Coordinates of C-alpha atoms in Angstrom, one line a residue:
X1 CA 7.7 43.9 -4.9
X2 CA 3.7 43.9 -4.7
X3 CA 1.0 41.2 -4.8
X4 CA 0.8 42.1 -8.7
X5 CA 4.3 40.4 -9.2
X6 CA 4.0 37.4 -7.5
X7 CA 1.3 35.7 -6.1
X8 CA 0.5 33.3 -4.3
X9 CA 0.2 30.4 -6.9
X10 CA 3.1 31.7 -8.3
X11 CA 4.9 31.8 -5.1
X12 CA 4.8 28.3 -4.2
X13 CA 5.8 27.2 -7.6
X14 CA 8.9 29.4 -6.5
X15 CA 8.9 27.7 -3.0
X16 CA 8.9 24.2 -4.7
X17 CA 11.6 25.1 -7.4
X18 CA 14.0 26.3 -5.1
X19 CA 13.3 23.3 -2.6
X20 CA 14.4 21.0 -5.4
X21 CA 17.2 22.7 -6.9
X22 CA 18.7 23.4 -3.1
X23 CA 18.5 19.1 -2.5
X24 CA 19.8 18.4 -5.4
X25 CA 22.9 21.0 -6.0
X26 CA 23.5 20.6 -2.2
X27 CA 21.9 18.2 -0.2
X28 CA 23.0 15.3 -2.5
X29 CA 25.5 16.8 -5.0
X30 CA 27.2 18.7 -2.5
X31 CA 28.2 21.5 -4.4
X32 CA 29.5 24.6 -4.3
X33 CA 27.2 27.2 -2.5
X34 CA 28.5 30.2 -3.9
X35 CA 26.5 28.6 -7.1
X36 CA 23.5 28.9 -5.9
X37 CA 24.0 32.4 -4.1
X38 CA 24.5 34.0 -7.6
X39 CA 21.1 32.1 -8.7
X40 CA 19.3 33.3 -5.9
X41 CA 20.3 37.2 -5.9
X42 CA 19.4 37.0 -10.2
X43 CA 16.1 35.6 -8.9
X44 CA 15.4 38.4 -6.4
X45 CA 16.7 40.8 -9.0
X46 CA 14.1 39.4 -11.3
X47 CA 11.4 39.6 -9.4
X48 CA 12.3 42.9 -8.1
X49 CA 11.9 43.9 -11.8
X50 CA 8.7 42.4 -12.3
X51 CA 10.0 39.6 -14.8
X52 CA 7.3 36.6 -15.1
X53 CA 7.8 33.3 -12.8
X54 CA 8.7 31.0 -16.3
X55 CA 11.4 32.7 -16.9
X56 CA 12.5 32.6 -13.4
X57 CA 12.1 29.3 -13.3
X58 CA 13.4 28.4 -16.5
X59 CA 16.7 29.6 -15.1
X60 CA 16.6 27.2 -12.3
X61 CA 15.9 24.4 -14.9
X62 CA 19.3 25.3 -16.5
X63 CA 21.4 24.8 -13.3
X64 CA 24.2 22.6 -13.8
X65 CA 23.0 20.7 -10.9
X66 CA 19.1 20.2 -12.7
X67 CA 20.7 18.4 -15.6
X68 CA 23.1 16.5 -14.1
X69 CA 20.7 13.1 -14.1
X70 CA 23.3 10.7 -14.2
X71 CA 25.3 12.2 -11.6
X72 CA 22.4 13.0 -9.4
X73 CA 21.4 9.6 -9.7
X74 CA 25.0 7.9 -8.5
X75 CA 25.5 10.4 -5.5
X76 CA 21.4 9.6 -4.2
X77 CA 22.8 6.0 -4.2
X78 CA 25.3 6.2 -1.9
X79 CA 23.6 9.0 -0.3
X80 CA 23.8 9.0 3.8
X81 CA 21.9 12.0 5.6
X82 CA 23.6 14.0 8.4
X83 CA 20.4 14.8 10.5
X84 CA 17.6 12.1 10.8
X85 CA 15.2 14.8 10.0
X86 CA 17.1 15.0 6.9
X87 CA 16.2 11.2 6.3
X88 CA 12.6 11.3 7.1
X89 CA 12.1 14.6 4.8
X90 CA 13.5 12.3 1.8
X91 CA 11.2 8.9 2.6
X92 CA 8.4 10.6 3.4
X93 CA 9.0 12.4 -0.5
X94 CA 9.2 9.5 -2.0
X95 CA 6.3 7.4 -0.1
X96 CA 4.2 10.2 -1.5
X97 CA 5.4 9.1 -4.9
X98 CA 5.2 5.4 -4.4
X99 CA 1.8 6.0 -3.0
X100 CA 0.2 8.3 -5.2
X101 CA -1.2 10.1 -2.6
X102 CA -0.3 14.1 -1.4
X103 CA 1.8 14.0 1.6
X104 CA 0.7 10.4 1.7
X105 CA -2.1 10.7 4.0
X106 CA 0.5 10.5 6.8
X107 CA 0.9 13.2 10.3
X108 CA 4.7 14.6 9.3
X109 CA 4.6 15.0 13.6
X110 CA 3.9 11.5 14.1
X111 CA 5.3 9.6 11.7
X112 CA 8.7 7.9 13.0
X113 CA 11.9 6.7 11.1
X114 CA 12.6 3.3 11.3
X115 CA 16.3 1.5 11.0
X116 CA 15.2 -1.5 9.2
X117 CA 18.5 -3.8 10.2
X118 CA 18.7 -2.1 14.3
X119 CA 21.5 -0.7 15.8
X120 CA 21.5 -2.5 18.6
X121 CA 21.9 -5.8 16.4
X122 CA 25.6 -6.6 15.5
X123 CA 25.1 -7.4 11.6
X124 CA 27.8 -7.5 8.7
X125 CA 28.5 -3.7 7.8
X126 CA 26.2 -2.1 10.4
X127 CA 29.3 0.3 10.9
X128 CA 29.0 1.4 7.8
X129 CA 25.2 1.1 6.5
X130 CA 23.5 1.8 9.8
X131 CA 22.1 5.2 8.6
X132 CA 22.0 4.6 4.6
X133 CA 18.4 5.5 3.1
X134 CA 18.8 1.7 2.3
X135 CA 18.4 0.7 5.9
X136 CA 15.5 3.2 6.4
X137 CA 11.8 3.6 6.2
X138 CA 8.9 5.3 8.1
X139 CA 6.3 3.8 10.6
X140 CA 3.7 4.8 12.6
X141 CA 4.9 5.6 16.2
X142 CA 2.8 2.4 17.6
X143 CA 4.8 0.1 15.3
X144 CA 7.8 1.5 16.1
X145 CA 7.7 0.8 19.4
X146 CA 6.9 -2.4 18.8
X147 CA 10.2 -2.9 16.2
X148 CA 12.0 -1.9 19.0
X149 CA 15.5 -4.5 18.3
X150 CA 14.1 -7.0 16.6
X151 CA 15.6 -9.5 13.8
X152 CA 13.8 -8.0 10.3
X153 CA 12.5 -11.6 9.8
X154 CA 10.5 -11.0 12.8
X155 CA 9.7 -7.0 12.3
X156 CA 8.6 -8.1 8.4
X157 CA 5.8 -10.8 9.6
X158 CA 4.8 -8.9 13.2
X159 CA 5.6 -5.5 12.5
X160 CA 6.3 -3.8 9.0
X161 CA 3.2 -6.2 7.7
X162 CA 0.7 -4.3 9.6
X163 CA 1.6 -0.8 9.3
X164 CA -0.5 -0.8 6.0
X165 CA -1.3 3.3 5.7
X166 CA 3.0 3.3 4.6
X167 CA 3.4 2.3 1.0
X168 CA 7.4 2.3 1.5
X169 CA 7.1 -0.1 4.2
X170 CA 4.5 -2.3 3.2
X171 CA 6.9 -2.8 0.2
X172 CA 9.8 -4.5 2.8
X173 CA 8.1 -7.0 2.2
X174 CA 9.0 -8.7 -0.5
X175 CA 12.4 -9.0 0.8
X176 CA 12.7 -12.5 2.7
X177 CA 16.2 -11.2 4.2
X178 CA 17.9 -8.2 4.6
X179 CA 21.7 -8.0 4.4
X180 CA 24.1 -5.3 3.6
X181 CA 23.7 -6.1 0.0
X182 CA 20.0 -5.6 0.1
X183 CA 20.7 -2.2 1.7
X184 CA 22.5 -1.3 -1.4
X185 CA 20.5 -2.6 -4.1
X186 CA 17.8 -1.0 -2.0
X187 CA 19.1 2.4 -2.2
X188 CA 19.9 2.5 -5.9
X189 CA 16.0 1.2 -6.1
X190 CA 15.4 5.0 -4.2
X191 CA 17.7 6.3 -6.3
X192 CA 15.5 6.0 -8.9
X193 CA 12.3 7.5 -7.4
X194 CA 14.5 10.4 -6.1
X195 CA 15.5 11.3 -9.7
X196 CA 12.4 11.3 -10.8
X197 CA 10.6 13.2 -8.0
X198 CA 13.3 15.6 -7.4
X199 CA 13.4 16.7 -11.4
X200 CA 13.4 19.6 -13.9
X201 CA 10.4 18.7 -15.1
X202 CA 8.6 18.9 -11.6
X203 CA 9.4 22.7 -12.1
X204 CA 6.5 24.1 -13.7

């Protein structure tokens, strides 16, 4: 395979393709791998064979797991990460959609994930929402010291308040409380963003 069959524009619009059909079909839908191991060899067989990038990526558009929407949609909201990695890859996405702004403007080696309600805290359901996406956001590593156990009434006015470079957080607070409910309703809320940012149409 030469430079005259991919290059590099076209690559990343592979790179990005395969980044979104990957979290979708198995990050979030958990599906069957073996799926996407019989994309992957048609794709290298394809470019092999000098075929353009569209219809490459056309076939990654029609993927079960790319037109699931609805599905996607339910399984993002009760979505929990196994790696906090994991966690701070999916916030820091969608901040950069809140935002507006490419990669936010934020240092992926600095910025820090935050558990809104702390662990440390005994709070109704903490058990079982400790590490939803609900009960997450992204701070600057200065603020996050400071967070350190509070209550969130005292993190929204002292803490989440001035870290004003992160659109996620600054957008805590227009919650006066935060209960397992709100962890929820939160979540479905990133549902939405996550269905939109991690969508067939972004494959171009």
């Amino acid at each position: 395979m030469g430079e005259e069959s991919l290059n590099k524009k076209d690559f990343l619009k592979l790179c990005k393709a395969i980044e979104i059909l990957i979290f979708r079909h198995s990050t979030v839908l958990k599906r069957d791998a073996k799926v996407l191991e019989g994309v992957f060899y048609q794709m290298i067989n394809d470019l092999r064979e000098g075929k353009s990038i569209t219809g490459i990526l056309e076939n990654f558009k029609k993927q079960e797991a790319m037109k699931a929407e609805k599905q996607f949609e339910i399984a993002f909201a009760e979505f929990v990460t196994t790696t906090h990695k994991v966690a701070r890859y999916v916030l820091w996405k969608i901040e950069e959609d809140m935002s507006g702004k490419k990669q936010a403007g934020l240092d992926w080696d600095s910025i820090t994930l935050e558990h809104i309600l702390a662990e440390k805290l005994d709070w109704d359901g903490r058990d079982e929402y400790l590490e939803w996406l609900g009960n997450l956001t992204l701070l600057s590593p200065e603020f996050n010291n400071k967070a350190g156990n509070r209550s969130f009434k005292e993190k929204r006015i002292k803490v989440y308040k001035n870290d004003k470079r992160v659109k996620i957080t600054q957008d805590l607070m227009k919650y006066k409380d935060f209960t397992k409910d709100t962890i929820i309703n939160r979540q479905k809320e990133l549902a939405k963003s996550a269905e939109r940012i991690w969508s067939s149409k972004n494959i171009i």
